[in-house]
PDB file of C-alpha atoms in Angstrom:
ATOM      1  CA  UNK A   1      50.673  32.198  21.193  1.00 52.00           C
ATOM      2  CA  UNK A   2      47.340  33.902  20.022  1.00 40.00           C
ATOM      3  CA  UNK A   3      44.962  35.387  22.477  1.00 51.00           C
ATOM      4  CA  UNK A   4      41.954  33.356  23.295  1.00 48.00           C
ATOM      5  CA  UNK A   5      39.715  35.940  21.468  1.00 48.00           C
ATOM      6  CA  UNK A   6      41.910  35.531  18.377  1.00 44.00           C
ATOM      7  CA  UNK A   7      41.508  31.893  18.609  1.00 40.00           C
ATOM      8  CA  UNK A   8      37.880  32.103  18.658  1.00 47.00           C
ATOM      9  CA  UNK A   9      37.655  34.376  15.747  1.00 50.00           C
ATOM     10  CA  UNK A  10      39.949  32.121  13.756  1.00 48.00           C
ATOM     11  CA  UNK A  11      37.786  29.243  14.451  1.00 53.00           C
ATOM     12  CA  UNK A  12      34.686  31.089  13.630  1.00 60.00           C
ATOM     13  CA  UNK A  13      36.074  31.960  10.210  1.00 59.00           C
ATOM     14  CA  UNK A  14      36.965  28.392   9.791  1.00 59.00           C
ATOM     15  CA  UNK A  15      33.338  27.094  10.346  1.00 63.00           C
ATOM     16  CA  UNK A  16      31.839  29.976   8.135  1.00 64.00           C
ATOM     17  CA  UNK A  17      34.214  28.793   5.401  1.00 68.00           C
ATOM     18  CA  UNK A  18      33.063  25.147   5.779  1.00 68.00           C
ATOM     19  CA  UNK A  19      29.539  26.287   5.201  1.00 68.00           C
ATOM     20  CA  UNK A  20      30.343  28.149   2.217  1.00 69.00           C
ATOM     21  CA  UNK A  21      32.215  25.507   0.378  1.00 71.00           C
ATOM     22  CA  UNK A  22      30.674  22.265   1.575  1.00 72.00           C
ATOM     23  CA  UNK A  23      28.241  22.420  -1.263  1.00 73.00           C
ATOM     24  CA  UNK A  24      30.854  23.086  -3.982  1.00 71.00           C
ATOM     25  CA  UNK A  25      32.597  19.985  -2.874  1.00 74.00           C
ATOM     26  CA  UNK A  26      29.539  17.922  -3.149  1.00 70.00           C
ATOM     27  CA  UNK A  27      29.245  19.179  -6.588  1.00 68.00           C
ATOM     28  CA  UNK A  28      33.024  18.310  -7.444  1.00 69.00           C
ATOM     29  CA  UNK A  29      32.558  15.091  -5.795  1.00 76.00           C
ATOM     30  CA  UNK A  30      35.142  15.550  -3.326  1.00 79.00           C
ATOM     31  CA  UNK A  31      33.547  13.220  -0.947  1.00 82.00           C
ATOM     32  CA  UNK A  32      36.355  12.527   1.458  1.00 89.00           C
ATOM     33  CA  UNK A  33      37.132  16.098   2.030  1.00 85.00           C
ATOM     34  CA  UNK A  34      33.437  16.857   2.776  1.00 87.00           C
ATOM     35  CA  UNK A  35      33.304  14.092   5.380  1.00 92.00           C
ATOM     36  CA  UNK A  36      36.555  15.451   6.952  1.00 88.00           C
ATOM     37  CA  UNK A  37      34.934  19.123   7.149  1.00 86.00           C
ATOM     38  CA  UNK A  38      31.835  17.464   8.777  1.00 89.00           C
ATOM     39  CA  UNK A  39      33.979  15.860  11.409  1.00 91.00           C
ATOM     40  CA  UNK A  40      35.680  19.319  12.096  1.00 86.00           C
ATOM     41  CA  UNK A  41      32.401  20.996  12.252  1.00 85.00           C
ATOM     42  CA  UNK A  42      31.228  18.452  14.909  1.00 91.00           C
ATOM     43  CA  UNK A  43      34.314  19.043  17.111  1.00 87.00           C
ATOM     44  CA  UNK A  44      34.448  22.663  17.019  1.00 81.00           C
ATOM     45  CA  UNK A  45      30.970  24.036  16.503  1.00 75.00           C
ATOM     46  CA  UNK A  46      28.642  24.076  19.505  1.00 76.00           C
ATOM     47  CA  UNK A  47      25.478  25.175  17.198  1.00 89.00           C
ATOM     48  CA  UNK A  48      22.967  22.361  17.300  1.00 95.00           C
ATOM     49  CA  UNK A  49      21.600  22.982  13.809  1.00 95.00           C
ATOM     50  CA  UNK A  50      25.110  23.383  12.299  1.00 91.00           C
ATOM     51  CA  UNK A  51      25.859  19.801  14.054  1.00 94.00           C
ATOM     52  CA  UNK A  52      22.848  18.319  12.578  1.00 96.00           C
ATOM     53  CA  UNK A  53      23.915  19.563   9.177  1.00 94.00           C
ATOM     54  CA  UNK A  54      27.135  18.073   9.507  1.00 93.00           C
ATOM     55  CA  UNK A  55      25.854  14.691  10.649  1.00 97.00           C
ATOM     56  CA  UNK A  56      23.058  14.369   7.977  1.00 97.00           C
ATOM     57  CA  UNK A  57      24.411  16.004   5.098  1.00 92.00           C
ATOM     58  CA  UNK A  58      28.548  16.778   5.114  1.00 91.00           C
ATOM     59  CA  UNK A  59      28.635  13.163   6.577  1.00 95.00           C
ATOM     60  CA  UNK A  60      25.623  11.251   6.201  1.00 95.00           C
ATOM     61  CA  UNK A  61      24.375  11.968   2.452  1.00 94.00           C
ATOM     62  CA  UNK A  62      28.184  11.990   1.495  1.00 94.00           C
ATOM     63  CA  UNK A  63      28.571   8.289   2.857  1.00 96.00           C
ATOM     64  CA  UNK A  64      25.206   7.621   0.840  1.00 94.00           C
ATOM     65  CA  UNK A  65      26.973   8.755  -2.438  1.00 93.00           C
ATOM     66  CA  UNK A  66      30.215   6.840  -1.523  1.00 94.00           C
ATOM     67  CA  UNK A  67      27.956   3.590  -1.126  1.00 93.00           C
ATOM     68  CA  UNK A  68      28.686   3.401   2.686  1.00 95.00           C
ATOM     69  CA  UNK A  69      25.077   2.539   3.496  1.00 94.00           C
ATOM     70  CA  UNK A  70      25.836   1.639   7.098  1.00 95.00           C
ATOM     71  CA  UNK A  71      27.736   4.709   7.972  1.00 97.00           C
ATOM     72  CA  UNK A  72      25.072   6.806   6.066  1.00 97.00           C
ATOM     73  CA  UNK A  73      22.171   5.438   8.139  1.00 97.00           C
ATOM     74  CA  UNK A  74      24.364   5.924  11.238  1.00 97.00           C
ATOM     75  CA  UNK A  75      25.053   9.364  10.764  1.00 98.00           C
ATOM     76  CA  UNK A  76      21.634  10.505   9.515  1.00 98.00           C
ATOM     77  CA  UNK A  77      20.078   8.813  12.554  1.00 98.00           C
ATOM     78  CA  UNK A  78      22.592  10.562  14.941  1.00 98.00           C
ATOM     79  CA  UNK A  79      21.518  13.801  13.247  1.00 98.00           C
ATOM     80  CA  UNK A  80      17.806  12.960  13.845  1.00 98.00           C
ATOM     81  CA  UNK A  81      18.211  12.035  17.472  1.00 98.00           C
ATOM     82  CA  UNK A  82      20.194  15.335  17.916  1.00 97.00           C
ATOM     83  CA  UNK A  83      17.283  17.365  16.544  1.00 98.00           C
ATOM     84  CA  UNK A  84      14.576  15.544  18.181  1.00 97.00           C
ATOM     85  CA  UNK A  85      16.234  16.193  21.512  1.00 97.00           C
ATOM     86  CA  UNK A  86      16.650  19.818  20.807  1.00 97.00           C
ATOM     87  CA  UNK A  87      13.132  20.123  20.105  1.00 95.00           C
ATOM     88  CA  UNK A  88      12.298  19.297  23.887  1.00 94.00           C
ATOM     89  CA  UNK A  89      13.641  22.807  24.554  1.00 95.00           C
ATOM     90  CA  UNK A  90      12.028  26.009  24.404  1.00 94.00           C
ATOM     91  CA  UNK A  91      12.462  27.195  20.919  1.00 96.00           C
ATOM     92  CA  UNK A  92      11.423  30.121  19.188  1.00 96.00           C
ATOM     93  CA  UNK A  93       9.105  29.561  16.170  1.00 96.00           C
ATOM     94  CA  UNK A  94      12.230  30.397  13.615  1.00 96.00           C
ATOM     95  CA  UNK A  95      14.146  27.678  15.183  1.00 97.00           C
ATOM     96  CA  UNK A  96      11.396  25.383  15.211  1.00 97.00           C
ATOM     97  CA  UNK A  97      10.837  25.564  11.623  1.00 97.00           C
ATOM     98  CA  UNK A  98      14.839  25.162  10.932  1.00 97.00           C
ATOM     99  CA  UNK A  99      14.454  22.036  13.079  1.00 98.00           C
ATOM    100  CA  UNK A 100      11.596  20.785  11.190  1.00 98.00           C
ATOM    101  CA  UNK A 101      13.086  21.385   7.615  1.00 97.00           C
ATOM    102  CA  UNK A 102      16.371  19.371   8.731  1.00 97.00           C
ATOM    103  CA  UNK A 103      14.315  16.597  10.151  1.00 98.00           C
ATOM    104  CA  UNK A 104      12.473  16.380   6.867  1.00 98.00           C
ATOM    105  CA  UNK A 105      15.680  16.568   4.963  1.00 97.00           C
ATOM    106  CA  UNK A 106      17.037  13.769   6.983  1.00 98.00           C
ATOM    107  CA  UNK A 107      14.146  11.631   6.313  1.00 98.00           C
ATOM    108  CA  UNK A 108      14.340  12.534   2.622  1.00 97.00           C
ATOM    109  CA  UNK A 109      17.866  11.230   2.525  1.00 97.00           C
ATOM    110  CA  UNK A 110      16.856   7.915   4.262  1.00 97.00           C
ATOM    111  CA  UNK A 111      14.332   7.711   1.523  1.00 96.00           C
ATOM    112  CA  UNK A 112      16.402   8.393  -1.382  1.00 93.00           C
ATOM    113  CA  UNK A 113      19.507   6.299  -0.944  1.00 93.00           C
ATOM    114  CA  UNK A 114      19.276   4.291  -4.166  1.00 90.00           C
ATOM    115  CA  UNK A 115      20.442   0.998  -2.836  1.00 91.00           C
ATOM    116  CA  UNK A 116      18.115   1.154   0.435  1.00 91.00           C
ATOM    117  CA  UNK A 117      15.197   2.356  -1.738  1.00 91.00           C
ATOM    118  CA  UNK A 118      15.606  -0.450  -4.212  1.00 91.00           C
ATOM    119  CA  UNK A 119      15.970  -3.011  -1.492  1.00 92.00           C
ATOM    120  CA  UNK A 120      12.780  -1.735   0.519  1.00 94.00           C
ATOM    121  CA  UNK A 121      10.612   0.934  -1.592  1.00 94.00           C
ATOM    122  CA  UNK A 122       8.089   0.691   1.249  1.00 95.00           C
ATOM    123  CA  UNK A 123      10.529   2.032   3.924  1.00 96.00           C
ATOM    124  CA  UNK A 124      11.707   4.797   1.396  1.00 96.00           C
ATOM    125  CA  UNK A 125       8.220   5.851   0.722  1.00 97.00           C
ATOM    126  CA  UNK A 126       7.587   5.781   4.642  1.00 97.00           C
ATOM    127  CA  UNK A 127      10.594   8.139   5.156  1.00 97.00           C
ATOM    128  CA  UNK A 128       9.777  10.745   2.670  1.00 97.00           C
ATOM    129  CA  UNK A 129       6.121  10.635   3.696  1.00 98.00           C
ATOM    130  CA  UNK A 130       7.119  11.062   7.378  1.00 98.00           C
ATOM    131  CA  UNK A 131       9.230  14.214   6.248  1.00 98.00           C
ATOM    132  CA  UNK A 132       6.187  15.609   4.487  1.00 97.00           C
ATOM    133  CA  UNK A 133       4.157  15.185   7.758  1.00 98.00           C
ATOM    134  CA  UNK A 134       6.988  17.005   9.862  1.00 98.00           C
ATOM    135  CA  UNK A 135       6.978  20.118   7.160  1.00 98.00           C
ATOM    136  CA  UNK A 136       3.291  20.262   6.605  1.00 97.00           C
ATOM    137  CA  UNK A 137       2.822  20.313  10.591  1.00 97.00           C
ATOM    138  CA  UNK A 138       5.598  22.847  10.983  1.00 96.00           C
ATOM    139  CA  UNK A 139       4.533  25.502   8.543  1.00 97.00           C
ATOM    140  CA  UNK A 140       1.113  27.133   8.287  1.00 95.00           C
ATOM    141  CA  UNK A 141      -0.375  26.539   4.865  1.00 94.00           C
ATOM    142  CA  UNK A 142       0.130  29.903   3.568  1.00 94.00           C
ATOM    143  CA  UNK A 143       4.046  29.330   3.905  1.00 95.00           C
ATOM    144  CA  UNK A 144       3.902  25.929   1.981  1.00 92.00           C
ATOM    145  CA  UNK A 145       4.581  27.858  -1.269  1.00 92.00           C
ATOM    146  CA  UNK A 146       7.695  29.825   0.246  1.00 94.00           C
ATOM    147  CA  UNK A 147      10.920  28.812  -1.698  1.00 93.00           C
ATOM    148  CA  UNK A 148      12.361  26.706   0.985  1.00 94.00           C
ATOM    149  CA  UNK A 149       9.288  24.816   1.868  1.00 96.00           C
ATOM    150  CA  UNK A 150       7.953  24.295  -1.666  1.00 96.00           C
ATOM    151  CA  UNK A 151      11.521  22.692  -2.514  1.00 96.00           C
ATOM    152  CA  UNK A 152      11.792  20.472   0.373  1.00 97.00           C
ATOM    153  CA  UNK A 153       7.987  19.083  -0.435  1.00 97.00           C
ATOM    154  CA  UNK A 154       9.006  18.687  -4.044  1.00 97.00           C
ATOM    155  CA  UNK A 155      11.998  16.829  -3.014  1.00 97.00           C
ATOM    156  CA  UNK A 156       9.866  14.501  -0.600  1.00 97.00           C
ATOM    157  CA  UNK A 157       7.343  13.906  -3.293  1.00 98.00           C
ATOM    158  CA  UNK A 158      10.206  13.017  -5.697  1.00 97.00           C
ATOM    159  CA  UNK A 159      11.619  10.488  -3.122  1.00 96.00           C
ATOM    160  CA  UNK A 160       7.995   8.832  -2.831  1.00 97.00           C
ATOM    161  CA  UNK A 161       7.624   8.730  -6.750  1.00 97.00           C
ATOM    162  CA  UNK A 162      11.299   7.253  -7.180  1.00 96.00           C
ATOM    163  CA  UNK A 163      10.583   4.454  -4.467  1.00 95.00           C
ATOM    164  CA  UNK A 164       7.295   3.586  -6.270  1.00 94.00           C
ATOM    165  CA  UNK A 165       9.368   3.391  -9.522  1.00 94.00           C
ATOM    166  CA  UNK A 166      11.613   0.859  -7.898  1.00 91.00           C
ATOM    167  CA  UNK A 167       8.664  -1.032  -6.581  1.00 89.00           C
ATOM    168  CA  UNK A 168       6.967  -1.223 -10.091  1.00 84.00           C
ATOM    169  CA  UNK A 169      10.107  -2.324 -11.734  1.00 77.00           C
ATOM    170  CA  UNK A 170      10.143  -5.341  -9.430  1.00 67.00           C
ATOM    171  CA  UNK A 171       6.807  -6.619 -10.531  1.00 68.00           C
ATOM    172  CA  UNK A 172       5.853  -8.473 -13.573  1.00 62.00           C
ATOM    173  CA  UNK A 173       3.341  -7.257 -16.335  1.00 58.00           C
ATOM    174  CA  UNK A 174       2.390 -10.880 -16.927  1.00 61.00           C
ATOM    175  CA  UNK A 175       0.476 -11.109 -13.477  1.00 66.00           C
ATOM    176  CA  UNK A 176      -1.298  -7.735 -13.176  1.00 66.00           C
ATOM    177  CA  UNK A 177      -0.911  -5.730 -16.576  1.00 72.00           C
ATOM    178  CA  UNK A 178      -3.884  -3.259 -16.062  1.00 79.00           C
ATOM    179  CA  UNK A 179      -2.869  -2.658 -12.442  1.00 80.00           C
ATOM    180  CA  UNK A 180       0.790  -2.055 -13.127  1.00 85.00           C
ATOM    181  CA  UNK A 181       0.334   0.080 -16.142  1.00 86.00           C
ATOM    182  CA  UNK A 182      -2.206   2.217 -14.004  1.00 90.00           C
ATOM    183  CA  UNK A 183       0.508   2.663 -11.318  1.00 90.00           C
ATOM    184  CA  UNK A 184       2.946   3.654 -14.063  1.00 91.00           C
ATOM    185  CA  UNK A 185       0.631   6.079 -15.505  1.00 93.00           C
ATOM    186  CA  UNK A 186      -0.029   7.429 -11.977  1.00 95.00           C
ATOM    187  CA  UNK A 187       3.739   7.743 -11.369  1.00 95.00           C
ATOM    188  CA  UNK A 188       4.375   9.491 -14.551  1.00 96.00           C
ATOM    189  CA  UNK A 189       1.763  12.110 -13.814  1.00 97.00           C
ATOM    190  CA  UNK A 190       3.085  12.696 -10.473  1.00 97.00           C
ATOM    191  CA  UNK A 191       6.609  13.198 -11.903  1.00 97.00           C
ATOM    192  CA  UNK A 192       5.131  15.539 -14.563  1.00 97.00           C
ATOM    193  CA  UNK A 193       3.341  17.573 -11.559  1.00 97.00           C
ATOM    194  CA  UNK A 194       6.432  17.937  -9.386  1.00 97.00           C
ATOM    195  CA  UNK A 195       8.599  18.744 -12.645  1.00 97.00           C
ATOM    196  CA  UNK A 196       6.401  21.659 -13.473  1.00 97.00           C
ATOM    197  CA  UNK A 197       6.816  23.195  -9.994  1.00 96.00           C
ATOM    198  CA  UNK A 198      10.559  22.420 -10.060  1.00 96.00           C
ATOM    199  CA  UNK A 199      10.992  24.195 -13.266  1.00 96.00           C
ATOM    200  CA  UNK A 200      10.243  27.493 -11.289  1.00 94.00           C
ATOM    201  CA  UNK A 201      13.118  26.936  -9.014  1.00 94.00           C
ATOM    202  CA  UNK A 202      16.437  28.860  -9.158  1.00 91.00           C
ATOM    203  CA  UNK A 203      18.570  25.672  -9.275  1.00 88.00           C
ATOM    204  CA  UNK A 204      17.573  23.562 -12.110  1.00 91.00           C
ATOM    205  CA  UNK A 205      18.884  20.154 -10.493  1.00 90.00           C
ATOM    206  CA  UNK A 206      15.447  19.104  -9.096  1.00 93.00           C
ATOM    207  CA  UNK A 207      13.545  19.982 -12.439  1.00 96.00           C
ATOM    208  CA  UNK A 208      16.236  17.685 -14.386  1.00 96.00           C
ATOM    209  CA  UNK A 209      15.826  14.833 -11.840  1.00 95.00           C
ATOM    210  CA  UNK A 210      11.877  15.125 -12.160  1.00 96.00           C
ATOM    211  CA  UNK A 211      12.078  14.991 -16.143  1.00 96.00           C
ATOM    212  CA  UNK A 212      14.275  12.134 -16.080  1.00 96.00           C
ATOM    213  CA  UNK A 213      11.808  10.496 -13.735  1.00 96.00           C
ATOM    214  CA  UNK A 214       8.872  11.257 -16.100  1.00 95.00           C
ATOM    215  CA  UNK A 215      10.781   9.274 -18.826  1.00 95.00           C
ATOM    216  CA  UNK A 216      11.779   6.513 -16.368  1.00 94.00           C
ATOM    217  CA  UNK A 217       7.801   5.997 -15.986  1.00 94.00           C
ATOM    218  CA  UNK A 218       7.130   6.164 -19.639  1.00 91.00           C
ATOM    219  CA  UNK A 219       9.640   3.302 -20.244  1.00 90.00           C
ATOM    220  CA  UNK A 220       8.034   1.320 -17.205  1.00 87.00           C
ATOM    221  CA  UNK A 221       4.727   1.668 -19.306  1.00 83.00           C
ATOM    222  CA  UNK A 222       6.016   0.096 -22.415  1.00 78.00           C
ATOM    223  CA  UNK A 223       5.633  -3.725 -21.626  1.00 66.00           C
ATOM    224  CA  UNK A 224       1.935  -2.985 -20.471  1.00 56.00           C
ATOM    225  CA  UNK A 225       1.249  -1.154 -23.790  1.00 59.00           C
ATOM    226  CA  UNK A 226       2.861  -4.205 -25.897  1.00 55.00           C
ATOM    227  CA  UNK A 227       0.902  -6.694 -23.710  1.00 51.00           C
ATOM    228  CA  UNK A 228      -2.296  -4.717 -24.211  1.00 49.00           C
TER     229      UNK A 228
END
């Protein structure tokens, strides 16, 4: 039987490995494994921020990708509740900011699930705007251009624009052609703005999504231009 210290060291090594490989599992679409590792982390890691990551990302967002909307919402909302309870403690500034970024990401996820955003674009916009509000209040203005904050804000702005596209797609140009064309143009300009910011990120993933969103807004303008 291993000494307690060895067991603890082994467990810590496993937890570190989980954090190292979880992103790769997402890229490789090994979703079930990612959820399993999230459950393991929740059972064996006492760190609140790590547990929030497990609920919001390893399990929550993965459930969204699997199309399991109910489990997705339940897991992310548990992560939010955990973080909001943790906020009541006497936390240092760095931890407060770490909590804020996770809360913002949780709301970004709730506002980015495709099925839910199509069903209720207004709710999706609300979640992303709530995430932005959390970030802007937690960080002083001079830090809004730091990589982590900038990437989060662009992700939230992307979620808002994407939800507006869903809302636009559900409307008819026959009723309000000028208004819808104006909304589509505004959406295109916003997608173009955030794409320019995302082009500076080390990871091109967000930039590609923003450019694709630009093209979707261009397509959304076509019926209005034809009717004009």
